[in-house]
Tab-separated table of C-alpha atoms in Angstrom:
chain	number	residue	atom	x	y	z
A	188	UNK	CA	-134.986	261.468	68.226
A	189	UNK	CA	-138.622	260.135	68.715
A	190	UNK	CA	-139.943	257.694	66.966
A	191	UNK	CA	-140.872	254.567	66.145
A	192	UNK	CA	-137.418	252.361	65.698
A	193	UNK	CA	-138.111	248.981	63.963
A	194	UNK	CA	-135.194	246.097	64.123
A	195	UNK	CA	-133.637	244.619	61.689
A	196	UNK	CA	-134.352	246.201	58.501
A	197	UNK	CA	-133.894	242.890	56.648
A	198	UNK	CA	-134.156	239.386	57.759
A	199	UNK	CA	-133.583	236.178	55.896
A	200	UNK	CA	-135.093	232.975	57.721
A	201	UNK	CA	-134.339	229.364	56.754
A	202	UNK	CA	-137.839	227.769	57.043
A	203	UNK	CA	-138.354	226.183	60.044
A	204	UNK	CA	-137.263	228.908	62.130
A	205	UNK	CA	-139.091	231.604	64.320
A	206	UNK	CA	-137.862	235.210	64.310
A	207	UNK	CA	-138.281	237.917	66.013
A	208	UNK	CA	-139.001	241.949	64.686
A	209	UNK	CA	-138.477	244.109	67.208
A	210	UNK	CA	-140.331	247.551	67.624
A	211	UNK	CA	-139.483	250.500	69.760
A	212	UNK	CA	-141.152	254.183	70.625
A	213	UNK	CA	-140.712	256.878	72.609
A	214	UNK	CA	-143.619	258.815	71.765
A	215	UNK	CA	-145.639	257.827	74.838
A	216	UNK	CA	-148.333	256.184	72.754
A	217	UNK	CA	-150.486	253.503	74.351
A	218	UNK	CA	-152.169	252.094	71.484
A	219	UNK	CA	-149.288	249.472	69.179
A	220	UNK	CA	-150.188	247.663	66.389
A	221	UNK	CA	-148.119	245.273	63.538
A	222	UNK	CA	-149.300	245.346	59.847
A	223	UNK	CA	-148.189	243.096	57.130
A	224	UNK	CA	-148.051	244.403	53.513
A	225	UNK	CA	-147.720	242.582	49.943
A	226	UNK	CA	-147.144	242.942	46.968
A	227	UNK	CA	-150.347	244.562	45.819
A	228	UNK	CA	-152.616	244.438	48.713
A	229	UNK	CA	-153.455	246.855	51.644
A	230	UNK	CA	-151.794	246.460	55.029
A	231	UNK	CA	-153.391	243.629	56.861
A	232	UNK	CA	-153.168	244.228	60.644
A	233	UNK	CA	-151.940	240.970	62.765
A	234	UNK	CA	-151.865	241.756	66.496
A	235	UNK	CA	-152.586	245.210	68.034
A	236	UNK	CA	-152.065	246.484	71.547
A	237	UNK	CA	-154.228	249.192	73.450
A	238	UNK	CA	-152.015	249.270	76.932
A	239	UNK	CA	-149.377	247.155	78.593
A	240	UNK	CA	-149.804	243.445	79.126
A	241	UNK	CA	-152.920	243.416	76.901
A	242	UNK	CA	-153.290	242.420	72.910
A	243	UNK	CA	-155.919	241.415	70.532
A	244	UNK	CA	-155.853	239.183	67.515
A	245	UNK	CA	-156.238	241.217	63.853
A	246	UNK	CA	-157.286	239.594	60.915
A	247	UNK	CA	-153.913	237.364	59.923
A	248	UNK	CA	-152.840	236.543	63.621
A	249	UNK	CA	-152.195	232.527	62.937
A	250	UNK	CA	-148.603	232.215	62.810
A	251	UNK	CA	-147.489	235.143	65.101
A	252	UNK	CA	-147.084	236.472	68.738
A	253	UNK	CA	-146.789	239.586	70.374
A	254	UNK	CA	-146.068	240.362	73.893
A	255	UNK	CA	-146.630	244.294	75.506
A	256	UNK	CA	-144.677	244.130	78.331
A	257	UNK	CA	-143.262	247.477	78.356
A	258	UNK	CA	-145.482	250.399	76.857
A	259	UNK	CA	-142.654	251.354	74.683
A	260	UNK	CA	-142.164	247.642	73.421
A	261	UNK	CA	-144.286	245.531	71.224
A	262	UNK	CA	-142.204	242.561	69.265
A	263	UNK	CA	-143.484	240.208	67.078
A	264	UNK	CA	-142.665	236.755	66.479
A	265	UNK	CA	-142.908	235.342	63.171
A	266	UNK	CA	-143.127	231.089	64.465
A	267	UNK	CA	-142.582	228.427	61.896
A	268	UNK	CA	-146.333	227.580	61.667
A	269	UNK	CA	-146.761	230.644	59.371
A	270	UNK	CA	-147.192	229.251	55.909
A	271	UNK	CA	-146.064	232.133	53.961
A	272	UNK	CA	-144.023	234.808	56.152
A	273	UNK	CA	-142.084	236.672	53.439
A	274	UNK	CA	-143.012	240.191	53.722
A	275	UNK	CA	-142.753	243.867	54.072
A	276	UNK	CA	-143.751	244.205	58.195
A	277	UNK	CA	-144.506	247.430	59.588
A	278	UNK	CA	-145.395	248.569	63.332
A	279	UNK	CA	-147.418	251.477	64.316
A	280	UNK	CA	-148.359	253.904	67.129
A	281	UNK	CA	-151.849	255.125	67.336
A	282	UNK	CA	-152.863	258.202	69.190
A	283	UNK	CA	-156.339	259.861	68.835
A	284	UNK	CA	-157.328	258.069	65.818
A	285	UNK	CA	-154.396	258.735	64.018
A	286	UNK	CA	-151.584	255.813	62.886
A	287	UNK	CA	-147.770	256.675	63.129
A	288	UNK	CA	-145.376	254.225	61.269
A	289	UNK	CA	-141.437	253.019	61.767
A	290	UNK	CA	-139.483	252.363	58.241
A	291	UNK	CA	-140.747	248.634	58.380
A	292	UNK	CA	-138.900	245.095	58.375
A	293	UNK	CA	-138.476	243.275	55.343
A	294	UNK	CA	-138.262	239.446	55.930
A	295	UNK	CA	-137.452	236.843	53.845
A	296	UNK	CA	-137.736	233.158	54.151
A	297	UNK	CA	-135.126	230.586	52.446
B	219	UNK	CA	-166.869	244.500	56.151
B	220	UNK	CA	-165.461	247.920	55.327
B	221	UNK	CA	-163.810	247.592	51.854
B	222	UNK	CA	-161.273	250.355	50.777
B	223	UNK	CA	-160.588	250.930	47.069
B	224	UNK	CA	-158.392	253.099	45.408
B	225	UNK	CA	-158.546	253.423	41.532
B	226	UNK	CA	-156.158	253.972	39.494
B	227	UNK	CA	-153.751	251.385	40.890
B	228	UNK	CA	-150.736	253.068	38.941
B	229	UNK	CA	-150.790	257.118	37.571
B	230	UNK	CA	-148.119	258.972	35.482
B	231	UNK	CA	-148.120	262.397	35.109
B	232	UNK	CA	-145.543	265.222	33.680
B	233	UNK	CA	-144.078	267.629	36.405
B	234	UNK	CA	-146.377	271.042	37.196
B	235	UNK	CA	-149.793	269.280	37.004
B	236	UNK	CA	-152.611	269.249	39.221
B	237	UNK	CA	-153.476	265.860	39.935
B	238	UNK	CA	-156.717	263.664	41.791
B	239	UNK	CA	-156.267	260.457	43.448
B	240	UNK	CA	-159.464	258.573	44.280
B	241	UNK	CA	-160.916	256.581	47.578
B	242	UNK	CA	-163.773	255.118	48.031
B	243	UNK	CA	-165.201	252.685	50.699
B	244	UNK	CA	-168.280	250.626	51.777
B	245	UNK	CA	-169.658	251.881	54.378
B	246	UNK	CA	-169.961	255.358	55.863
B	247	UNK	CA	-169.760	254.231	59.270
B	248	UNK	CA	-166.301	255.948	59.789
B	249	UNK	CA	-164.622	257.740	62.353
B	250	UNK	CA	-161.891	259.407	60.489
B	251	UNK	CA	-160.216	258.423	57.206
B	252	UNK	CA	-156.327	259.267	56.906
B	253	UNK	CA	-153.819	259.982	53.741
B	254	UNK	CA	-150.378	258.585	53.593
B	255	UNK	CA	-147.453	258.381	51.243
B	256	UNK	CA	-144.989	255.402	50.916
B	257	UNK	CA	-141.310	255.484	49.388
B	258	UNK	CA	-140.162	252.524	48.298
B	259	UNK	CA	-139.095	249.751	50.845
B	260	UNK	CA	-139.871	252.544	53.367
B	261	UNK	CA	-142.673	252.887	56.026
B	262	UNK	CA	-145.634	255.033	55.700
B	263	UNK	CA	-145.629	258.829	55.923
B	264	UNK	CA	-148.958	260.279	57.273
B	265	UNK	CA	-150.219	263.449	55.225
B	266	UNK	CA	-153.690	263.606	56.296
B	267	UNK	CA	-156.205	262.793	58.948
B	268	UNK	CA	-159.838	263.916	58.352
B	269	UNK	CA	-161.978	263.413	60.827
B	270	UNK	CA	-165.605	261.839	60.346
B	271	UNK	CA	-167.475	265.562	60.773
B	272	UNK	CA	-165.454	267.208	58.575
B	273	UNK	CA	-165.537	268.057	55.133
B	274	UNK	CA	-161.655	268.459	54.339
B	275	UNK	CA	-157.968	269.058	55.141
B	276	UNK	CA	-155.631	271.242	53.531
B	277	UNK	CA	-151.454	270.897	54.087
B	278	UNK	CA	-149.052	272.631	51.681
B	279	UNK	CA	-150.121	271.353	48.176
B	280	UNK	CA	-151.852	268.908	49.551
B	281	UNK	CA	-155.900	269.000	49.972
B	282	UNK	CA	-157.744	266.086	50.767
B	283	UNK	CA	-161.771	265.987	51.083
B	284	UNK	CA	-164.449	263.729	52.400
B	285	UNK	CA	-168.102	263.077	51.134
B	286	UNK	CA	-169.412	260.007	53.895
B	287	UNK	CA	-172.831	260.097	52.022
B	288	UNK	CA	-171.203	258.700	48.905
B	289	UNK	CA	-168.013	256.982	50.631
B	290	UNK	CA	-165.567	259.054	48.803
B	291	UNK	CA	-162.785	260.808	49.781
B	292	UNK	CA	-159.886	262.511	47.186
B	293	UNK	CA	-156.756	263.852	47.577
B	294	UNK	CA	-155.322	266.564	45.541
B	295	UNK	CA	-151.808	267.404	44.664
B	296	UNK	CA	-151.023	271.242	42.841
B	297	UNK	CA	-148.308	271.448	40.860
B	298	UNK	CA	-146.652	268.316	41.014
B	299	UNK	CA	-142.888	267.834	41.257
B	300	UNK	CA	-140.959	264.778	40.960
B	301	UNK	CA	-140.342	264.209	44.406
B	302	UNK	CA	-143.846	263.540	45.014
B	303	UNK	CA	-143.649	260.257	43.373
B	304	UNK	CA	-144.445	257.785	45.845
B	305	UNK	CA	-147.367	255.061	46.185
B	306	UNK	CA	-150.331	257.021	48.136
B	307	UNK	CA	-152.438	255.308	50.264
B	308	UNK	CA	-155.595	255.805	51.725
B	309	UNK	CA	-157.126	254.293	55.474
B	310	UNK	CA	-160.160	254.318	56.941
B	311	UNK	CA	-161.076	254.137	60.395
B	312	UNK	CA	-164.652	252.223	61.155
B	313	UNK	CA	-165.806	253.452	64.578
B	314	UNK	CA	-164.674	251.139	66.912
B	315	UNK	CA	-162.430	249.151	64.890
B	316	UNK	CA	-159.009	249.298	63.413
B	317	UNK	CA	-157.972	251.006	60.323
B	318	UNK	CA	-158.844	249.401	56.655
B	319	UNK	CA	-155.866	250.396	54.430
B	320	UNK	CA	-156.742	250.303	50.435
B	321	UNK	CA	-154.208	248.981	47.985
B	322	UNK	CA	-152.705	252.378	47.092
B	323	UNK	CA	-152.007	254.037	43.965
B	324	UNK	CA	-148.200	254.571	42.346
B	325	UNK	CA	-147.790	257.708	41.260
B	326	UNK	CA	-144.573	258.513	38.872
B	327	UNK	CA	-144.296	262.195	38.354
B	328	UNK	CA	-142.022	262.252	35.196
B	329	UNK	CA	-139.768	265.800	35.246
């Protein structure tokens, strides 16, 4: 099937911890990005990726990392220095202007 | 900054009406604005993609328009069912930039 695949679905984090979302495609899209939604509010983008072993910051980056070291990989690391990780994440693929979404990861923090 | 709203937050309707959910954003300076739909604890569905020099897009019973002058865009649902309740969300692309997302709307379509 092609897609965007996003791993795991739901997450629970004791605080102190860093985890790690994973996100997969196979639609041969260069251009990756991670959102963060809540309860209320627009997506907010964190990190985004235009080609392989290059990222830029979004507008909540403090807290996370991304690597791109495969086109079809972008994970992101939720470290302990984010204050308030529980959230609905979501990755996307961009092509031509145009966003693509996986089913999201929902993490929670303890 | 560009600022996406989306009024009203929450809409109920009964099934088989036409229905208008509003966009609206700060700055005109765009270089497409897109439509998508959101089931709960699900990812986003894209519907639409209008680009900047164009005036509208029409799927199914789905028509969405776009007036840059006044920072507006709409989208339309005909005949609504119940499976069309979902939160809709709206996105805006500034030129050169990444996408702003508004806050959405929740629409309940009540059979």
């Amino acid at each position: 099937d092609g897609g965007i695949t996003q791993s795991p679905k739901y997450l629970f984090r004791k605080e102190g911890q860093n985890v790690t979302l994973s996100c997969e495609q196979n639609l041969n899209h260069d251009a990756m990005y991670w959102y963060r939604q809540d309860p209320g509010q627009g997506l907010r983008l964190i990190y985004y990726s235009q080609i392989v072993n290059d990222f830029q910051k979004g507008d909540i980056a403090e807290g996370y990392s991304v690597s791109r070291e495969k086109k079809e990989s972008f994970p992101l690391t939720v470290t302990s220095a984010q204050k308030n990780p529980t959230a609905f994440y979501l990755c996307a693929t961009g092509v031509a202007g145009e966003l693509f979404f996986g089913e999201g990861s929902r993490l929670t923090v303890l | 900054k560009q600022e996406v709203t989306q009024i009203p937050a929450a809409l109920s309707v009964p099934e088989g009406e036409n229905l208008v959910l509003n966009c609206s954003f700060t700055d005109s300076a765009i270089y497409n604005l897109q439509w998508f739909r959101q089931d709960p604890g699900k990812g986003l569905t894209s519907l639409l993609l209008i680009q900047s020099s164009q005036r509208e897009q029409t799927s199914g019973r789905l028509n969405a328009s776009l007036d840059k002058s006044s920072g507006r865009s709409t989208l339309y649902i005909a005949a609504s069912q119940p499976g069309d309740s979902a939160t809709y969300l709206c996105a805006v692309r500034p030129r050169n930039n990444d996408m702003r997302f508004g806050a959405g709307t929740r629409l309940t379509v009540k059979p």
